[in-house]
CSV table of C-alpha atoms in Angstrom, one decimal:
chain,number,residue,atom,x,y,z
A,50,UNK,CA,-75.0,37.2,-259.6
A,51,UNK,CA,-78.0,35.3,-258.3
A,52,UNK,CA,-79.5,34.8,-254.9
A,53,UNK,CA,-81.8,32.0,-253.8
A,54,UNK,CA,-82.5,29.8,-250.8
A,55,UNK,CA,-79.1,28.2,-251.2
A,56,UNK,CA,-77.3,31.5,-250.9
A,57,UNK,CA,-75.7,34.1,-253.2
A,58,UNK,CA,-74.0,32.7,-256.3
A,59,UNK,CA,-72.2,33.9,-259.2
A,60,UNK,CA,-73.5,32.0,-262.2
A,61,UNK,CA,-72.3,31.7,-265.8
A,62,UNK,CA,-73.8,30.0,-268.8
A,63,UNK,CA,-72.4,29.0,-272.2
A,64,UNK,CA,-74.0,27.3,-275.3
A,65,UNK,CA,-73.0,23.9,-276.6
A,66,UNK,CA,-72.8,23.5,-280.4
A,67,UNK,CA,-73.0,20.4,-282.5
A,68,UNK,CA,-70.7,19.6,-285.5
A,69,UNK,CA,-72.9,21.8,-287.7
A,70,UNK,CA,-72.7,24.8,-285.4
A,71,UNK,CA,-76.2,24.6,-284.1
A,72,UNK,CA,-76.9,25.2,-280.3
A,73,UNK,CA,-78.0,21.9,-278.9
A,74,UNK,CA,-77.6,22.5,-275.2
A,75,UNK,CA,-76.2,24.9,-272.6
A,76,UNK,CA,-73.8,24.5,-269.6
A,77,UNK,CA,-73.9,26.5,-266.5
A,78,UNK,CA,-71.7,26.9,-263.4
A,79,UNK,CA,-72.4,28.5,-260.0
A,80,UNK,CA,-69.8,29.8,-257.6
A,81,UNK,CA,-70.3,30.7,-254.0
A,82,UNK,CA,-70.2,34.5,-254.1
A,83,UNK,CA,-68.8,34.9,-250.6
A,84,UNK,CA,-66.1,32.3,-251.3
A,85,UNK,CA,-65.4,34.0,-254.7
A,86,UNK,CA,-65.1,37.4,-253.1
A,87,UNK,CA,-62.7,36.0,-250.5
A,88,UNK,CA,-60.8,34.2,-253.2
A,89,UNK,CA,-60.8,37.3,-255.3
A,90,UNK,CA,-59.4,39.4,-252.4
A,91,UNK,CA,-56.8,36.7,-251.8
A,92,UNK,CA,-56.0,36.7,-255.5
A,93,UNK,CA,-55.7,40.5,-255.6
A,94,UNK,CA,-53.4,40.3,-252.6
A,95,UNK,CA,-51.5,37.5,-254.2
A,96,UNK,CA,-51.4,39.5,-257.4
A,97,UNK,CA,-50.0,42.5,-255.5
A,98,UNK,CA,-47.4,40.4,-253.8
A,99,UNK,CA,-46.7,38.7,-257.2
A,100,UNK,CA,-46.4,42.1,-258.8
A,101,UNK,CA,-44.0,43.3,-256.1
A,102,UNK,CA,-42.1,40.1,-256.4
A,103,UNK,CA,-42.2,40.4,-260.2
A,104,UNK,CA,-41.0,44.0,-259.9
A,105,UNK,CA,-38.2,43.0,-257.5
A,106,UNK,CA,-37.4,40.1,-259.6
A,107,UNK,CA,-37.3,42.2,-262.8
A,108,UNK,CA,-35.1,44.6,-260.9
A,109,UNK,CA,-32.9,41.8,-259.7
A,110,UNK,CA,-33.0,40.1,-263.1
A,111,UNK,CA,-32.2,43.5,-264.8
A,112,UNK,CA,-29.3,44.0,-262.4
A,113,UNK,CA,-28.2,40.5,-262.9
A,114,UNK,CA,-28.6,40.9,-266.6
A,115,UNK,CA,-26.6,44.1,-266.5
A,116,UNK,CA,-23.9,42.4,-264.4
A,117,UNK,CA,-24.0,39.4,-266.6
A,118,UNK,CA,-23.8,41.6,-269.7
A,119,UNK,CA,-20.8,43.4,-268.1
A,120,UNK,CA,-19.3,40.1,-267.1
A,121,UNK,CA,-19.9,38.8,-270.6
A,122,UNK,CA,-18.3,41.9,-272.1
A,123,UNK,CA,-15.3,41.4,-269.7
A,124,UNK,CA,-15.2,37.7,-270.5
A,125,UNK,CA,-15.4,38.4,-274.2
A,126,UNK,CA,-12.6,41.0,-273.8
A,127,UNK,CA,-10.5,38.5,-271.8
A,128,UNK,CA,-11.3,35.9,-274.4
A,129,UNK,CA,-10.2,38.3,-277.1
A,130,UNK,CA,-7.0,39.1,-275.2
A,131,UNK,CA,-6.5,35.4,-274.5
A,132,UNK,CA,-7.1,34.6,-278.1
A,133,UNK,CA,-4.6,37.3,-279.1
A,134,UNK,CA,-2.1,35.9,-276.5
A,135,UNK,CA,-2.7,32.4,-277.8
A,136,UNK,CA,-2.1,33.7,-281.3
A,137,UNK,CA,1.1,35.4,-280.2
A,138,UNK,CA,2.1,32.2,-278.3
A,139,UNK,CA,1.3,30.1,-281.4
A,140,UNK,CA,3.3,32.6,-283.5
A,141,UNK,CA,6.2,32.4,-281.0
A,142,UNK,CA,5.9,28.7,-280.9
A,143,UNK,CA,6.0,28.5,-284.7
A,144,UNK,CA,9.2,30.7,-284.6
A,145,UNK,CA,10.7,28.5,-281.8
A,146,UNK,CA,9.8,25.4,-283.8
A,147,UNK,CA,11.3,26.9,-286.9
A,148,UNK,CA,14.5,27.9,-284.9
A,149,UNK,CA,14.5,24.4,-283.3
A,150,UNK,CA,14.2,22.8,-286.7
A,151,UNK,CA,17.0,25.0,-288.0
A,152,UNK,CA,19.1,24.2,-284.9
A,153,UNK,CA,18.4,20.5,-285.3
A,154,UNK,CA,19.3,20.6,-289.0
A,155,UNK,CA,22.5,22.6,-288.2
A,156,UNK,CA,23.3,20.1,-285.4
A,157,UNK,CA,22.7,17.2,-287.8
A,158,UNK,CA,24.9,18.8,-290.4
A,159,UNK,CA,27.7,19.7,-288.0
A,160,UNK,CA,27.5,16.3,-286.3
A,161,UNK,CA,27.6,14.5,-289.6
A,162,UNK,CA,30.6,16.6,-290.7
A,163,UNK,CA,32.7,15.9,-287.6
A,164,UNK,CA,35.9,14.4,-289.0
A,165,UNK,CA,35.9,11.5,-286.5
A,166,UNK,CA,33.5,8.7,-285.9
A,167,UNK,CA,30.7,10.0,-283.5
A,168,UNK,CA,27.4,8.8,-282.3
A,169,UNK,CA,25.0,9.6,-279.4
A,170,UNK,CA,22.8,7.3,-277.4
A,171,UNK,CA,20.0,7.6,-274.9
A,172,UNK,CA,19.6,6.2,-271.4
A,173,UNK,CA,18.6,2.8,-272.9
A,174,UNK,CA,21.7,2.7,-275.0
A,175,UNK,CA,19.8,3.3,-278.3
A,176,UNK,CA,21.6,5.2,-281.0
A,177,UNK,CA,20.1,8.6,-281.6
A,178,UNK,CA,22.6,10.2,-284.0
A,179,UNK,CA,25.2,8.5,-286.3
A,180,UNK,CA,27.6,10.5,-288.4
A,181,UNK,CA,29.3,9.7,-291.7
A,182,UNK,CA,32.6,8.7,-290.2
A,183,UNK,CA,30.8,6.0,-288.2
A,184,UNK,CA,29.3,4.8,-291.4
A,185,UNK,CA,32.8,4.5,-292.9
A,186,UNK,CA,34.3,2.9,-289.9
A,187,UNK,CA,31.5,0.3,-289.1
A,188,UNK,CA,30.0,0.0,-292.5
A,189,UNK,CA,26.4,0.6,-291.4
A,190,UNK,CA,24.1,3.5,-292.5
A,191,UNK,CA,22.3,5.7,-290.0
A,192,UNK,CA,18.9,4.1,-290.7
A,193,UNK,CA,20.4,0.7,-289.9
A,194,UNK,CA,21.5,1.7,-286.3
A,195,UNK,CA,19.3,4.6,-285.2
A,196,UNK,CA,16.9,3.7,-282.4
A,197,UNK,CA,18.7,0.4,-281.9
A,198,UNK,CA,20.9,-0.7,-278.9
A,199,UNK,CA,24.4,0.0,-280.0
A,200,UNK,CA,25.9,-2.7,-277.8
A,201,UNK,CA,23.8,-5.2,-279.8
A,202,UNK,CA,24.3,-3.6,-283.2
A,203,UNK,CA,27.9,-2.3,-283.7
A,204,UNK,CA,29.8,-3.9,-280.9
A,205,UNK,CA,31.2,-7.5,-281.1
A,206,UNK,CA,30.4,-10.0,-278.3
A,207,UNK,CA,33.9,-9.8,-276.8
A,208,UNK,CA,33.6,-6.0,-276.4
A,209,UNK,CA,29.9,-5.8,-275.3
A,210,UNK,CA,30.6,-6.0,-271.6
A,211,UNK,CA,33.1,-3.2,-271.7
A,212,UNK,CA,30.8,-0.9,-273.6
A,213,UNK,CA,27.9,-1.7,-271.2
A,214,UNK,CA,30.1,-0.7,-268.3
A,215,UNK,CA,31.1,2.5,-270.1
A,216,UNK,CA,27.5,3.4,-270.9
A,217,UNK,CA,26.6,2.9,-267.3
A,218,UNK,CA,29.3,5.4,-266.3
A,219,UNK,CA,28.1,8.0,-268.8
A,220,UNK,CA,24.5,7.6,-267.5
A,221,UNK,CA,25.9,8.4,-264.0
A,222,UNK,CA,27.4,11.6,-265.4
A,223,UNK,CA,31.0,10.4,-265.7
A,224,UNK,CA,33.3,10.7,-268.7
A,225,UNK,CA,35.5,7.9,-270.0
A,226,UNK,CA,38.7,8.9,-271.8
A,227,UNK,CA,41.0,7.2,-274.3
A,228,UNK,CA,40.2,3.5,-274.0
A,229,UNK,CA,41.3,1.4,-276.9
A,230,UNK,CA,38.7,-0.4,-278.9
A,231,UNK,CA,39.8,-3.1,-281.4
A,232,UNK,CA,37.0,-4.6,-283.4
A,233,UNK,CA,35.8,-5.5,-287.0
A,234,UNK,CA,33.3,-3.7,-289.3
A,235,UNK,CA,30.4,-5.5,-291.0
A,236,UNK,CA,32.7,-6.2,-293.9
A,237,UNK,CA,35.3,-7.9,-291.6
A,238,UNK,CA,37.7,-5.0,-291.9
A,239,UNK,CA,39.7,-4.6,-288.6
A,240,UNK,CA,39.9,-1.2,-286.9
A,241,UNK,CA,41.4,0.3,-283.8
A,242,UNK,CA,40.1,3.5,-282.2
A,243,UNK,CA,40.6,5.5,-279.1
A,244,UNK,CA,37.1,6.0,-277.5
A,245,UNK,CA,36.0,9.0,-275.5
A,246,UNK,CA,32.5,9.0,-273.9
A,247,UNK,CA,30.9,12.1,-272.4
A,248,UNK,CA,27.4,12.3,-270.7
A,249,UNK,CA,24.8,14.5,-272.4
A,250,UNK,CA,23.1,16.7,-269.8
A,251,UNK,CA,19.8,18.6,-270.3
A,252,UNK,CA,19.3,22.2,-269.1
A,253,UNK,CA,17.6,20.8,-266.0
A,254,UNK,CA,20.9,19.0,-265.1
A,255,UNK,CA,19.6,15.5,-265.7
A,256,UNK,CA,21.6,13.1,-267.9
A,257,UNK,CA,19.8,12.2,-271.1
A,258,UNK,CA,22.4,9.9,-272.6
A,259,UNK,CA,25.9,10.1,-273.9
A,260,UNK,CA,28.1,10.9,-276.9
A,261,UNK,CA,30.8,8.7,-278.2
A,262,UNK,CA,33.8,10.2,-280.1
A,263,UNK,CA,36.4,7.9,-281.6
A,264,UNK,CA,39.9,8.7,-282.9
A,265,UNK,CA,40.7,6.3,-285.7
A,266,UNK,CA,44.3,5.0,-285.0
A,267,UNK,CA,44.0,1.9,-287.3
A,268,UNK,CA,46.8,3.1,-289.5
A,269,UNK,CA,48.9,4.2,-286.5
A,270,UNK,CA,48.4,0.8,-284.8
A,271,UNK,CA,49.2,-0.9,-288.1
A,272,UNK,CA,52.4,1.1,-288.4
A,273,UNK,CA,53.1,0.5,-284.7
A,274,UNK,CA,52.6,-3.3,-285.1
A,275,UNK,CA,54.8,-3.1,-288.2
A,276,UNK,CA,57.4,-1.2,-286.3
A,277,UNK,CA,57.1,-3.7,-283.4
A,278,UNK,CA,57.5,-6.6,-285.8
A,279,UNK,CA,60.5,-4.8,-287.5
A,280,UNK,CA,61.9,-4.1,-284.0
A,281,UNK,CA,61.6,-7.8,-283.1
A,282,UNK,CA,63.3,-8.6,-286.4
A,283,UNK,CA,66.0,-6.0,-285.7
A,284,UNK,CA,66.5,-7.4,-282.2
A,285,UNK,CA,66.9,-10.9,-283.7
A,286,UNK,CA,69.2,-9.5,-286.3
A,287,UNK,CA,71.1,-7.5,-283.7
A,288,UNK,CA,71.5,-10.6,-281.5
A,289,UNK,CA,72.7,-12.4,-284.6
A,290,UNK,CA,75.1,-9.6,-285.3
A,291,UNK,CA,76.3,-9.6,-281.7
A,292,UNK,CA,76.7,-13.4,-282.0
A,293,UNK,CA,78.5,-13.0,-285.3
A,294,UNK,CA,80.7,-10.3,-283.7
A,295,UNK,CA,81.4,-12.6,-280.8
A,296,UNK,CA,82.1,-15.4,-283.2
A,297,UNK,CA,84.3,-13.0,-285.3
A,298,UNK,CA,86.1,-11.9,-282.1
A,299,UNK,CA,86.7,-15.5,-281.3
A,300,UNK,CA,87.8,-16.2,-284.8
A,301,UNK,CA,90.0,-13.1,-284.8
A,302,UNK,CA,91.4,-14.2,-281.5
A,303,UNK,CA,92.0,-17.6,-282.8
A,304,UNK,CA,93.4,-16.1,-286.0
A,305,UNK,CA,95.7,-13.8,-283.9
A,306,UNK,CA,96.8,-16.8,-281.9
A,307,UNK,CA,97.3,-18.7,-285.1
A,308,UNK,CA,99.2,-15.8,-286.7
A,309,UNK,CA,101.2,-15.4,-283.6
A,310,UNK,CA,101.8,-19.1,-283.6
A,311,UNK,CA,102.7,-19.0,-287.3
A,312,UNK,CA,105.0,-16.0,-286.6
A,313,UNK,CA,106.4,-18.0,-283.7
A,314,UNK,CA,106.8,-21.0,-285.9
A,315,UNK,CA,108.3,-18.9,-288.6
A,316,UNK,CA,110.9,-17.3,-286.2
A,317,UNK,CA,111.4,-20.2,-283.7
A,318,UNK,CA,113.2,-23.4,-284.2
A,319,UNK,CA,110.8,-26.2,-283.5
A,320,UNK,CA,113.3,-28.5,-281.8
A,321,UNK,CA,115.3,-26.3,-279.5
A,322,UNK,CA,112.7,-23.4,-279.3
A,323,UNK,CA,115.5,-20.9,-280.1
A,324,UNK,CA,115.1,-18.2,-282.7
A,325,UNK,CA,115.9,-19.5,-286.2
A,326,UNK,CA,118.1,-18.3,-289.0
A,327,UNK,CA,115.1,-16.4,-290.7
A,328,UNK,CA,114.5,-14.3,-287.6
A,329,UNK,CA,118.2,-13.6,-287.1
A,330,UNK,CA,118.5,-12.0,-290.5
A,331,UNK,CA,115.7,-9.5,-289.8
A,332,UNK,CA,116.9,-8.9,-286.3
A,333,UNK,CA,120.5,-8.1,-287.4
A,334,UNK,CA,119.2,-5.7,-290.0
A,335,UNK,CA,117.2,-3.9,-287.4
A,336,UNK,CA,120.1,-3.9,-284.9
A,337,UNK,CA,122.5,-2.4,-287.4
A,338,UNK,CA,120.0,0.3,-288.4
A,339,UNK,CA,119.2,1.2,-284.8
A,340,UNK,CA,122.8,1.5,-283.7
A,341,UNK,CA,124.2,3.2,-286.8
A,342,UNK,CA,125.8,6.5,-286.0
A,343,UNK,CA,125.6,6.0,-282.2
A,344,UNK,CA,128.9,4.1,-281.9
A,345,UNK,CA,127.1,1.3,-279.9
A,346,UNK,CA,129.0,-2.0,-280.2
A,347,UNK,CA,127.3,-5.3,-281.1
A,348,UNK,CA,129.1,-8.7,-280.8
A,349,UNK,CA,128.2,-11.9,-282.6
A,350,UNK,CA,129.3,-15.4,-281.7
A,351,UNK,CA,129.2,-18.6,-283.8
A,352,UNK,CA,129.0,-21.9,-281.9
A,353,UNK,CA,128.9,-25.5,-283.1
A,354,UNK,CA,129.0,-29.0,-281.6
A,355,UNK,CA,132.1,-31.0,-282.4
A,356,UNK,CA,131.8,-34.5,-283.9
A,357,UNK,CA,128.0,-34.2,-283.9
A,358,UNK,CA,127.7,-36.4,-287.0
A,359,UNK,CA,129.5,-39.2,-285.2
A,360,UNK,CA,127.0,-38.8,-282.3
A,361,UNK,CA,124.1,-39.2,-284.7
A,362,UNK,CA,125.8,-42.2,-286.4
A,363,UNK,CA,126.6,-44.0,-283.1
A,364,UNK,CA,123.5,-43.2,-281.0
A,365,UNK,CA,120.9,-42.2,-283.6
A,366,UNK,CA,119.1,-38.9,-284.4
A,367,UNK,CA,116.8,-39.0,-281.4
A,368,UNK,CA,119.7,-39.0,-279.1
A,369,UNK,CA,121.3,-36.2,-281.3
A,370,UNK,CA,118.0,-34.2,-280.9
A,371,UNK,CA,118.4,-34.5,-277.1
A,372,UNK,CA,121.9,-33.2,-277.3
A,373,UNK,CA,120.8,-30.2,-279.4
A,374,UNK,CA,118.1,-29.3,-276.9
A,375,UNK,CA,120.5,-29.6,-274.0
A,376,UNK,CA,123.0,-27.4,-275.7
A,377,UNK,CA,120.3,-24.8,-276.4
A,378,UNK,CA,119.3,-24.8,-272.8
A,379,UNK,CA,122.9,-24.4,-271.7
A,380,UNK,CA,123.4,-21.5,-274.1
A,381,UNK,CA,120.3,-19.7,-272.8
A,382,UNK,CA,121.5,-20.1,-269.2
A,383,UNK,CA,125.0,-18.7,-270.0
A,384,UNK,CA,123.7,-15.6,-271.8
A,385,UNK,CA,121.8,-12.5,-270.7
A,386,UNK,CA,118.0,-11.8,-271.3
A,387,UNK,CA,119.0,-9.1,-273.8
A,388,UNK,CA,121.1,-11.5,-275.8
A,389,UNK,CA,119.6,-13.4,-278.8
A,390,UNK,CA,120.4,-17.1,-279.1
A,391,UNK,CA,119.8,-18.6,-282.5
A,392,UNK,CA,119.9,-22.1,-284.0
A,393,UNK,CA,121.6,-21.2,-287.2
A,394,UNK,CA,121.3,-24.7,-288.7
A,395,UNK,CA,122.2,-28.3,-287.9
A,396,UNK,CA,124.5,-28.2,-284.9
A,397,UNK,CA,125.5,-24.6,-285.5
A,398,UNK,CA,124.3,-21.8,-283.2
A,399,UNK,CA,124.6,-18.0,-283.3
A,400,UNK,CA,124.5,-15.6,-280.4
A,401,UNK,CA,123.9,-11.8,-280.9
A,402,UNK,CA,125.2,-9.7,-278.0
A,403,UNK,CA,123.7,-6.1,-278.4
A,404,UNK,CA,125.6,-3.3,-276.7
A,405,UNK,CA,128.5,-5.6,-276.1
A,406,UNK,CA,132.1,-4.8,-277.2
A,407,UNK,CA,134.7,-7.5,-278.0
A,408,UNK,CA,136.2,-7.8,-274.6
A,409,UNK,CA,132.9,-8.3,-272.9
A,410,UNK,CA,131.9,-10.7,-275.7
A,411,UNK,CA,135.0,-12.8,-275.0
A,412,UNK,CA,134.0,-13.1,-271.4
A,413,UNK,CA,130.6,-14.4,-272.4
A,414,UNK,CA,132.1,-16.7,-275.0
A,415,UNK,CA,134.5,-18.3,-272.5
A,416,UNK,CA,131.6,-18.8,-270.1
């Protein structure tokens, strides 16, 4: 502390060394003592304030540190609990995934073993599952159709529009039952199936696609077509039989007429249309047998035309035939319907009078 004409100062000095450590000079500094005191007082006040602030800050920091440490402990506990929860969730997820894989495997096995052709499709019409009976029916393996549009893969062009319409109905949640699908497999083998389409619905209720189940009726349809063909053949054969029956009936009718005509010709005289001698023999036998033992009389007359030979010689046989026919007509007119008039031969006639005694027969003979 120095005082001179300039005022009171606080002075300080320090040596200056060279590179060898020798003192080569000195440096000094003077500070105004009054200003220094004021500044020192201000510094002390500031230091007090700073100490108070530092103390408060340390208290705040300590409290904050305590709170932070507590919060950190809580956070770590929550983190531990969350980690344990995550581990439990992960474990449950693993179990769920394992069960899901088992379920998927079981579904695939069951789906594959369904004894009818079945496949599923998503909303875009892509095949998602394809069972063994589909492989047999269509001739395509699962890896050849899965994730491909089934209307482009397994359906022929002529059936594509129908299946697209059916797929659209399934996507809308509607089922399609028992429509007949006739097509050909990749090897060209024809098949006929009854198709049923059902929508696949998620737990949320939204449609995720559809499942197609086919009942193979190829053999049935083949048998049905065979039966239809046989029925057509049977119908043709039946019509032929009916025609043959009709022809046979016509032939039988003609034959009956011919037989009747033959019997007529065998029993009837062709010129006079009276019964002939052949018929008379059979008739008389029957008449005798029928009246035997009943004392029923029967009369028989013999009639001839006098000088008939001279008639034929003078006028010819044609004129003689006219006379024979005229006499026959006269005899029929003079007898009863129950009487039998016979041309016995040449110009001779015979008349059988059943149920007629001699006296009555003489009356008819005179007539």
